[in-house]
Coordinates of C-alpha atoms in Angstrom, one line a residue:
X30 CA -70.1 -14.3 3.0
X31 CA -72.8 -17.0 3.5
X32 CA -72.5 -20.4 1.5
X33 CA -76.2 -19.3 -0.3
X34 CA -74.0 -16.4 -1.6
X35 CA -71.0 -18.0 -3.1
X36 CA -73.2 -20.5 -4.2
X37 CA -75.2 -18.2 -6.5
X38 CA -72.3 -16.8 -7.2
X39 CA -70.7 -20.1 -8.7
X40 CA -74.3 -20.5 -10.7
X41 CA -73.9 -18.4 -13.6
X42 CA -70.4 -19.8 -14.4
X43 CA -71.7 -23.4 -14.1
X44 CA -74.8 -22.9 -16.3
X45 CA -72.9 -23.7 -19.8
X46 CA -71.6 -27.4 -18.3
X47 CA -75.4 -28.2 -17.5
X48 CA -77.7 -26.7 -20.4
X49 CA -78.4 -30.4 -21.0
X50 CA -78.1 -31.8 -17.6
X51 CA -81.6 -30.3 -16.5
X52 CA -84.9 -32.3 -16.3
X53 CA -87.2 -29.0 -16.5
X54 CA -88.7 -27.5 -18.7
X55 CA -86.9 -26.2 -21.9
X56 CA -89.4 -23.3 -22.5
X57 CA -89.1 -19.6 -22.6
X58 CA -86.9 -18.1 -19.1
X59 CA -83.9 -15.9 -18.6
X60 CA -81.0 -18.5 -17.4
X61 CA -80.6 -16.0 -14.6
X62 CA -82.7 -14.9 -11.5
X63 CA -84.3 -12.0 -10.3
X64 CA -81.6 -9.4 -9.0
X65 CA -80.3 -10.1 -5.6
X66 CA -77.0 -11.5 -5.1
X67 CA -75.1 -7.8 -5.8
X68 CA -72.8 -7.2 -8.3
X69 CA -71.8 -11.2 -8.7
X70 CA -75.7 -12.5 -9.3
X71 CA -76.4 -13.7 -12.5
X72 CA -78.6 -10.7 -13.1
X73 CA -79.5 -8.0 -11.5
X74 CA -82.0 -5.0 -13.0
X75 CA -81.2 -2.8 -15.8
X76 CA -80.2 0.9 -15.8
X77 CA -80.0 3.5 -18.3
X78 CA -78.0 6.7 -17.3
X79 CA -74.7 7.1 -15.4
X80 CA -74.9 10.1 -12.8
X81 CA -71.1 10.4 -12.2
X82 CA -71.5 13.7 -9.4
X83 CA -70.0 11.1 -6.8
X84 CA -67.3 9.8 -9.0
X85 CA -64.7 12.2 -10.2
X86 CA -62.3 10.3 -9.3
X87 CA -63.3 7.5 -11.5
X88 CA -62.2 6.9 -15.3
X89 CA -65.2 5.9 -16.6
X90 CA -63.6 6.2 -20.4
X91 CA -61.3 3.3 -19.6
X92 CA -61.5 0.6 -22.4
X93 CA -64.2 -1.6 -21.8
X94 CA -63.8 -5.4 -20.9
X95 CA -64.2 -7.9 -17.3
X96 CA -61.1 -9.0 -16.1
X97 CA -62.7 -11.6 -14.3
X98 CA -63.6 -13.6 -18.1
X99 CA -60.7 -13.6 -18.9
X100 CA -59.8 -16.1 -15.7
X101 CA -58.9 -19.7 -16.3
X102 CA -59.7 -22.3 -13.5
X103 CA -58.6 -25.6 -13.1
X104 CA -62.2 -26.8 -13.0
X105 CA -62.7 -24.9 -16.6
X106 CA -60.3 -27.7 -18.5
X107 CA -62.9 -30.9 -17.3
X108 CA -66.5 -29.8 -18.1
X109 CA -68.8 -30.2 -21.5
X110 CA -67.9 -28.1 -24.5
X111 CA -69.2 -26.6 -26.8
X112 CA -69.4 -29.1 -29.3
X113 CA -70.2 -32.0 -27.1
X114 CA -73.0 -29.9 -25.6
X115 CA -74.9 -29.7 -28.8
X116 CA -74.1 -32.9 -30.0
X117 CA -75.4 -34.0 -26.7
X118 CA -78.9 -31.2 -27.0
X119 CA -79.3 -33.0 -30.5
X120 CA -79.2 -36.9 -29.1
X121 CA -81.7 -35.6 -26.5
X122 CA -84.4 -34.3 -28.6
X123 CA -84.2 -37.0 -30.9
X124 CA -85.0 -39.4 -27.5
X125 CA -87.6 -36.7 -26.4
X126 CA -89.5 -37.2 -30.2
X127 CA -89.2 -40.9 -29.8
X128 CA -90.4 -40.9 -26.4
X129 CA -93.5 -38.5 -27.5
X130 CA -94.3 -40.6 -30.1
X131 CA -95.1 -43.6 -28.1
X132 CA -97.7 -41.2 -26.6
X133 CA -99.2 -40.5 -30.3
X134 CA -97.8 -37.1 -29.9
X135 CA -96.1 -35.1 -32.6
X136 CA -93.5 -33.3 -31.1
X137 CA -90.7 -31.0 -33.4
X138 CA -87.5 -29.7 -30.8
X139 CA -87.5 -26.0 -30.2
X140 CA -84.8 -24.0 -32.5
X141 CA -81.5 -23.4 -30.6
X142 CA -80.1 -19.9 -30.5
X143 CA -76.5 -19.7 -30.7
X144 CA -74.9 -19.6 -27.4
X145 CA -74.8 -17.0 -25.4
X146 CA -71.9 -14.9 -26.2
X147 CA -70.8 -13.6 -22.5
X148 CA -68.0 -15.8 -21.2
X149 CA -69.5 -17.3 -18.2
X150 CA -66.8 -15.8 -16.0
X151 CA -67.9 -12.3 -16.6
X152 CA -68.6 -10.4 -13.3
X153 CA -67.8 -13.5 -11.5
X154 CA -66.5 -10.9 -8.8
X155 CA -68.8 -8.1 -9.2
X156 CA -69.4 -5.7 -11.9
X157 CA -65.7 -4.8 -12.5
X158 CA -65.9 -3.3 -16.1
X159 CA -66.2 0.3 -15.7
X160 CA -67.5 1.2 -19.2
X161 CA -70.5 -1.4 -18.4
X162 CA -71.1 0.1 -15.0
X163 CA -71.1 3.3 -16.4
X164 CA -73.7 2.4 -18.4
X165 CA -75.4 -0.5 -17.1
X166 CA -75.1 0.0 -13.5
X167 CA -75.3 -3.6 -11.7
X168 CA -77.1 -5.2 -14.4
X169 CA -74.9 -8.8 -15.7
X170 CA -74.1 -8.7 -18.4
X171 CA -75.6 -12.1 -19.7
X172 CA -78.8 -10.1 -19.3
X173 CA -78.0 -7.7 -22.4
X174 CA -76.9 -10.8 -24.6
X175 CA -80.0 -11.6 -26.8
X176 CA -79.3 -15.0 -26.5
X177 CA -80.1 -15.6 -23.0
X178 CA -83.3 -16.5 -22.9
X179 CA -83.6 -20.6 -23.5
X180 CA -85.3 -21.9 -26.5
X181 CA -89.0 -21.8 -27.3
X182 CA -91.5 -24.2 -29.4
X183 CA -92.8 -22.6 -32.4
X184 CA -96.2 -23.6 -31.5
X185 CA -97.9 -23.6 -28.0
X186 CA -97.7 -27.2 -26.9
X187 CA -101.4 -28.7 -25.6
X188 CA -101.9 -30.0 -22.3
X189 CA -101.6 -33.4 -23.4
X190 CA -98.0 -32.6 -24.6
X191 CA -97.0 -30.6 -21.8
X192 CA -98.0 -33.7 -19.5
X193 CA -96.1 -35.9 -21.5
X194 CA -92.9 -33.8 -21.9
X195 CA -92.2 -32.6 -18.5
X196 CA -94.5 -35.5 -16.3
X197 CA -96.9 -34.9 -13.8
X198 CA -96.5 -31.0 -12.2
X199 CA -97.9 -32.1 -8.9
X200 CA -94.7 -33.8 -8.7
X201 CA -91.9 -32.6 -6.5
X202 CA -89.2 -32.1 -8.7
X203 CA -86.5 -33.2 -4.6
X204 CA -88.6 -35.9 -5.6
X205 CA -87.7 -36.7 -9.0
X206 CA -85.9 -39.6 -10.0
X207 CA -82.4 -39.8 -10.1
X208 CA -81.3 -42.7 -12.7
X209 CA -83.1 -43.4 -15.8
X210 CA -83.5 -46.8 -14.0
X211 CA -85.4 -45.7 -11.1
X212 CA -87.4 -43.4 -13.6
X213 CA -89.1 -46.5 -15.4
X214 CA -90.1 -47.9 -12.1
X215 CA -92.4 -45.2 -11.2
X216 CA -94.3 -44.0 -14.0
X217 CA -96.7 -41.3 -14.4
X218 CA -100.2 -40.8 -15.9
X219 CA -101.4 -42.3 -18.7
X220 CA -101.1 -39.6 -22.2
X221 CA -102.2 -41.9 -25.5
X222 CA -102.8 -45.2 -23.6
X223 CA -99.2 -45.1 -22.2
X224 CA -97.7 -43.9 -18.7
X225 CA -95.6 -40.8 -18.9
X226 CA -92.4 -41.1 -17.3
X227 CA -92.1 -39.6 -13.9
X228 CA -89.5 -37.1 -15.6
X229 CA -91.6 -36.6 -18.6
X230 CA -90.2 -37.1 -22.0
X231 CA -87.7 -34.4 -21.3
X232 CA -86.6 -35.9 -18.0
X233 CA -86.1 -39.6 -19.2
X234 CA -84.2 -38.1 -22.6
X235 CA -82.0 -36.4 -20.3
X236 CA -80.9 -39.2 -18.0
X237 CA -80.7 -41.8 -21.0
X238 CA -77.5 -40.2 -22.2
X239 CA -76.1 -39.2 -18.6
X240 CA -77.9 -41.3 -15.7
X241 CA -79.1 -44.4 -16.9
X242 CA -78.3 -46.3 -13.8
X243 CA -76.7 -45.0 -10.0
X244 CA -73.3 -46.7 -11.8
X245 CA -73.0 -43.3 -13.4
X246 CA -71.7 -40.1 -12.0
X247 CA -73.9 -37.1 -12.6
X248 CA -72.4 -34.4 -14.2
X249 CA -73.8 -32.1 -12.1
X250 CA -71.6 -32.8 -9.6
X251 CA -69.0 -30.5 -11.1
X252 CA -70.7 -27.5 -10.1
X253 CA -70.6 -29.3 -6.3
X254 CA -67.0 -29.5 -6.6
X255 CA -66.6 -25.8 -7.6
X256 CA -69.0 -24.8 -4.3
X257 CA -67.0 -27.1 -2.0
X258 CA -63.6 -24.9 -4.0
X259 CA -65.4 -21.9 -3.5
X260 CA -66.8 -22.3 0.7
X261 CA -62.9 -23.3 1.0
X262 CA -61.3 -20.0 -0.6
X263 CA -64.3 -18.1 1.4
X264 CA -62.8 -19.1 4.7
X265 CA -59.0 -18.4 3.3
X266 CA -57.1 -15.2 4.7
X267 CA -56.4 -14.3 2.0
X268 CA -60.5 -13.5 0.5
X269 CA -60.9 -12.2 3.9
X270 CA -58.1 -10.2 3.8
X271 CA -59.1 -8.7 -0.4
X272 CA -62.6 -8.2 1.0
X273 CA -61.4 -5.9 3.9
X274 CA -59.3 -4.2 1.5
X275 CA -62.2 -3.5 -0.6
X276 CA -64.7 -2.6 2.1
X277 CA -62.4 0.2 3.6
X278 CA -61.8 1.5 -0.1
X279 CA -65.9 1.6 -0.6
X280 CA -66.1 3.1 2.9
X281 CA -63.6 5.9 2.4
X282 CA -65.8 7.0 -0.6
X283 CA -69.2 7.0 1.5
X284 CA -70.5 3.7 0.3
X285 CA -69.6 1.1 3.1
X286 CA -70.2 -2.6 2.5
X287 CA -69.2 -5.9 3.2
X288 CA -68.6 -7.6 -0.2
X289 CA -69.0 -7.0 -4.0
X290 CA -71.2 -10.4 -4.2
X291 CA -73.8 -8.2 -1.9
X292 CA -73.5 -4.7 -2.2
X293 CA -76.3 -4.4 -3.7
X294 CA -78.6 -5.8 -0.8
X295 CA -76.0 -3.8 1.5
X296 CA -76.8 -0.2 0.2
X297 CA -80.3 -0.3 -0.6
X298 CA -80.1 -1.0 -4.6
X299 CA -81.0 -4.3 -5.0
X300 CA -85.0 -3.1 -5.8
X301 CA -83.6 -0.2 -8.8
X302 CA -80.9 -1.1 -9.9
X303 CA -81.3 0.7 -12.5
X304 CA -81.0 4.2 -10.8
X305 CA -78.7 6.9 -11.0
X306 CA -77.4 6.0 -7.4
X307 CA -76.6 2.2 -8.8
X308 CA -74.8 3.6 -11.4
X309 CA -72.5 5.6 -9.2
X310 CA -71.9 3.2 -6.5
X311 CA -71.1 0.5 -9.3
X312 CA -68.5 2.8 -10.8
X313 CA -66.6 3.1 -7.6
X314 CA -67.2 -0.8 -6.6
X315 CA -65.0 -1.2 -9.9
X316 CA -63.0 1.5 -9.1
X317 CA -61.8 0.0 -5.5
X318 CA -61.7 -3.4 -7.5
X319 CA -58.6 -1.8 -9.5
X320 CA -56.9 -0.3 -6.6
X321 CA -57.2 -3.0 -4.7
X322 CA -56.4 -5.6 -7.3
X323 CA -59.5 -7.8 -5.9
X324 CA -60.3 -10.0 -8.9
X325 CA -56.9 -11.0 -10.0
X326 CA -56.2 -11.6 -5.7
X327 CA -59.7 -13.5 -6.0
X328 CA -58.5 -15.7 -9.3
X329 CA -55.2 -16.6 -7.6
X330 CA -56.8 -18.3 -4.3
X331 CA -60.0 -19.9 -5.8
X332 CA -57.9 -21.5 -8.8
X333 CA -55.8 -22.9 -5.9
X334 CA -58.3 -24.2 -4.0
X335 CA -60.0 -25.9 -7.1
X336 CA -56.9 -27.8 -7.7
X337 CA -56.7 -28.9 -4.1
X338 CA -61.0 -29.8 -4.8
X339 CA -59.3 -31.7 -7.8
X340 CA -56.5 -33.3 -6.2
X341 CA -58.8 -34.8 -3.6
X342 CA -61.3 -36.0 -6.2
X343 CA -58.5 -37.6 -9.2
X344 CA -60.3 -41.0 -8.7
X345 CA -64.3 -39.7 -9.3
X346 CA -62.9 -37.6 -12.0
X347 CA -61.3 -40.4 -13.7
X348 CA -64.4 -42.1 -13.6
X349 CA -66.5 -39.1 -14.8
X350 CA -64.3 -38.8 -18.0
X351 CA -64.2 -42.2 -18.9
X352 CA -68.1 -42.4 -18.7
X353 CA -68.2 -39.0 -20.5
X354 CA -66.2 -40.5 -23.6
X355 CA -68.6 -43.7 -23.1
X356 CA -71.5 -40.4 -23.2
X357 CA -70.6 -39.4 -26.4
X358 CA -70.5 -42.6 -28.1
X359 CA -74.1 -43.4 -27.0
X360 CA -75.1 -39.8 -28.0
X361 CA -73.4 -40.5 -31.5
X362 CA -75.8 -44.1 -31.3
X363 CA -78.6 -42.2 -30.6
X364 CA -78.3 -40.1 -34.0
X365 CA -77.2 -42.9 -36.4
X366 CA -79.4 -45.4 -34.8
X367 CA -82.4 -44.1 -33.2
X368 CA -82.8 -44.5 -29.3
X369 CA -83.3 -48.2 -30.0
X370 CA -79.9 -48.7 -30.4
X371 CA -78.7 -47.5 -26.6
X372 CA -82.2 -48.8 -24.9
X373 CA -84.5 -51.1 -25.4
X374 CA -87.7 -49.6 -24.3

């Protein structure tokens, strides 16, 4: 497995510590990508009937459910919650209207859905819920929760306002700043008879509450710590040892392949998932998951090797959740106060 794998495959679990962390834009996309990381990618294409010619051997009335969400990592217990997140969402958009303002720009925050409802461990392994496959093939679920897609403005914004809220687009976003700091030293074009922030409205709102100078840690670098868990479990005996397993239980059904996280690219699929063929090879990908006990095998080594990630880190982490509590009163500022009362620009 290649780092680009397990790193898409860490991405959908990481997406609900960072809905706040990005500097793009907030408009209208599916949180996940187009389908090609296998049965682990945050999405991969819908399907509609299960063909089960190749499967008798499967249960495919089994109760429905992926064991994989219902995994607890160590890394789980330090990131944003739920209710910080959208106290945090909330502080921004009131920074993003100030910040538009100063442009002569009315701006009103896009309505929030509620979150989406798929634990963000689901399929971290693969598909490995064999009612879904049945029925949904290699599709993830976060792709059948309604409340995927991100937010969107009830009006169409005008150039002028997209200029202003997400900054210049010929920008590079590698090229971004980093700090709120280092944002207000390189400003953009002028919108109303003020520069726009390199970052935009958005951008600057966002690293306010989390970056305002390189003293802070980015929160971001939670999901890094979860890679660097992950690359170290990849090269453990024991994954390699679950994956073999698995392979010679897919091969000994006439579907050989390397790994769950890219069967899909393996066997031809990745292009319809959707088909009657994706169907049946995800019902026996779950089925060699069971017999060969590869998620709960899979929980066991990458929860050990985030505490050792953890271990190694105690210090930075310290840091991070002292400045997180330090966050949360500037957020708390920002909605009794105004943005005034944390910055004086």
């Amino acid at each position: 497995m290649t780092p680009s794998t397990r790193r898409r495959a860490r991405r959908g679990a990481a997406l609900p510590l960072l809905l706040v962390l990005a500097l793009g834009s907030s408009t209208a996309c599916s949180a996940s990508g187009a389908g090609s990381d296998g049965g682990e990618s945050d999405t991969d294409a819908a399907v509609d009937t299960a063909d089960t010619a190749d499967t008798a051997d499967t249960d495919t009335t089994a109760p429905g459910g992926s064991p994989s969400a219902e995994a607890v990592f160590p890394l789980d217990t330090i990131g944003i919650d739920d209710a910080d997140q959208a106290l945090l969402e909330e502080a921004r958009d009131a920074v993003v209207t100030s910040c538009m303002a100063r442009h002569g720009l009315e701006y009103a925050a896009a309505d929030r859905p509620p979150r989406p409802s798929v634990h963000r461990h689901t399929h971290l392994y693969g598909v490995d819920d064999p009612v879904h496959a049945a029925e949904h093939g290699y599709l993830h679920p976060i792709d059948l929760d309604p409340h995927t897609y991100a937010p969107v403005h009830a009006e169409e914004l005008t150039p002028e306002q997209e200029l202003a809220l997400y900054g210049d687009p010929a920008v590079d976003p590698l090229d971004l700043p980093d700090t709120l700091e280092e944002a207000r030293e390189r400003p953009g074009p002028e919108v109303g008879g003020v520069p726009v922030p390199a970052t935009g409205c958005h951008g600057e709102a966002t690293l306010l509450i989390n970056r305002p100078d390189d003293r802070w840690i980015d929160p971001t670098f939670l999901m890094e710590l979860a890679d660097e868990a992950g690359h170290e479990a990849d090269a453990d005996e024991r994954v390699r040892d679950l994956l073999a397993d698995w392979s010679a239980c897919m091969a000994d059904r006439g579907r050989p392949a390397d790994s769950p996280l890219t069967v899909t690219e393996e066997l031809g699929l990745a292009g319809d998932v959707s088909g009657e063929e994706a169907i049946a090879v995800a019902l026996l990908d779950v089925a060699c998951k069971e017999e060969t006990d590869l998620v709960a095998r899979w929980v066991a080594v990458d929860a050990e090797h985030q505490e050792h990630v953890i271990a190694e880190h105690t210090d930075l982490l310290a840091e991070y959740a002292e400045q997180h509590v330090e966050r949360m009163e500037r957020a708390r500022a920002i909605l009794a106060d105004g943005p005034s009362a944390v910055d004086g620009a």
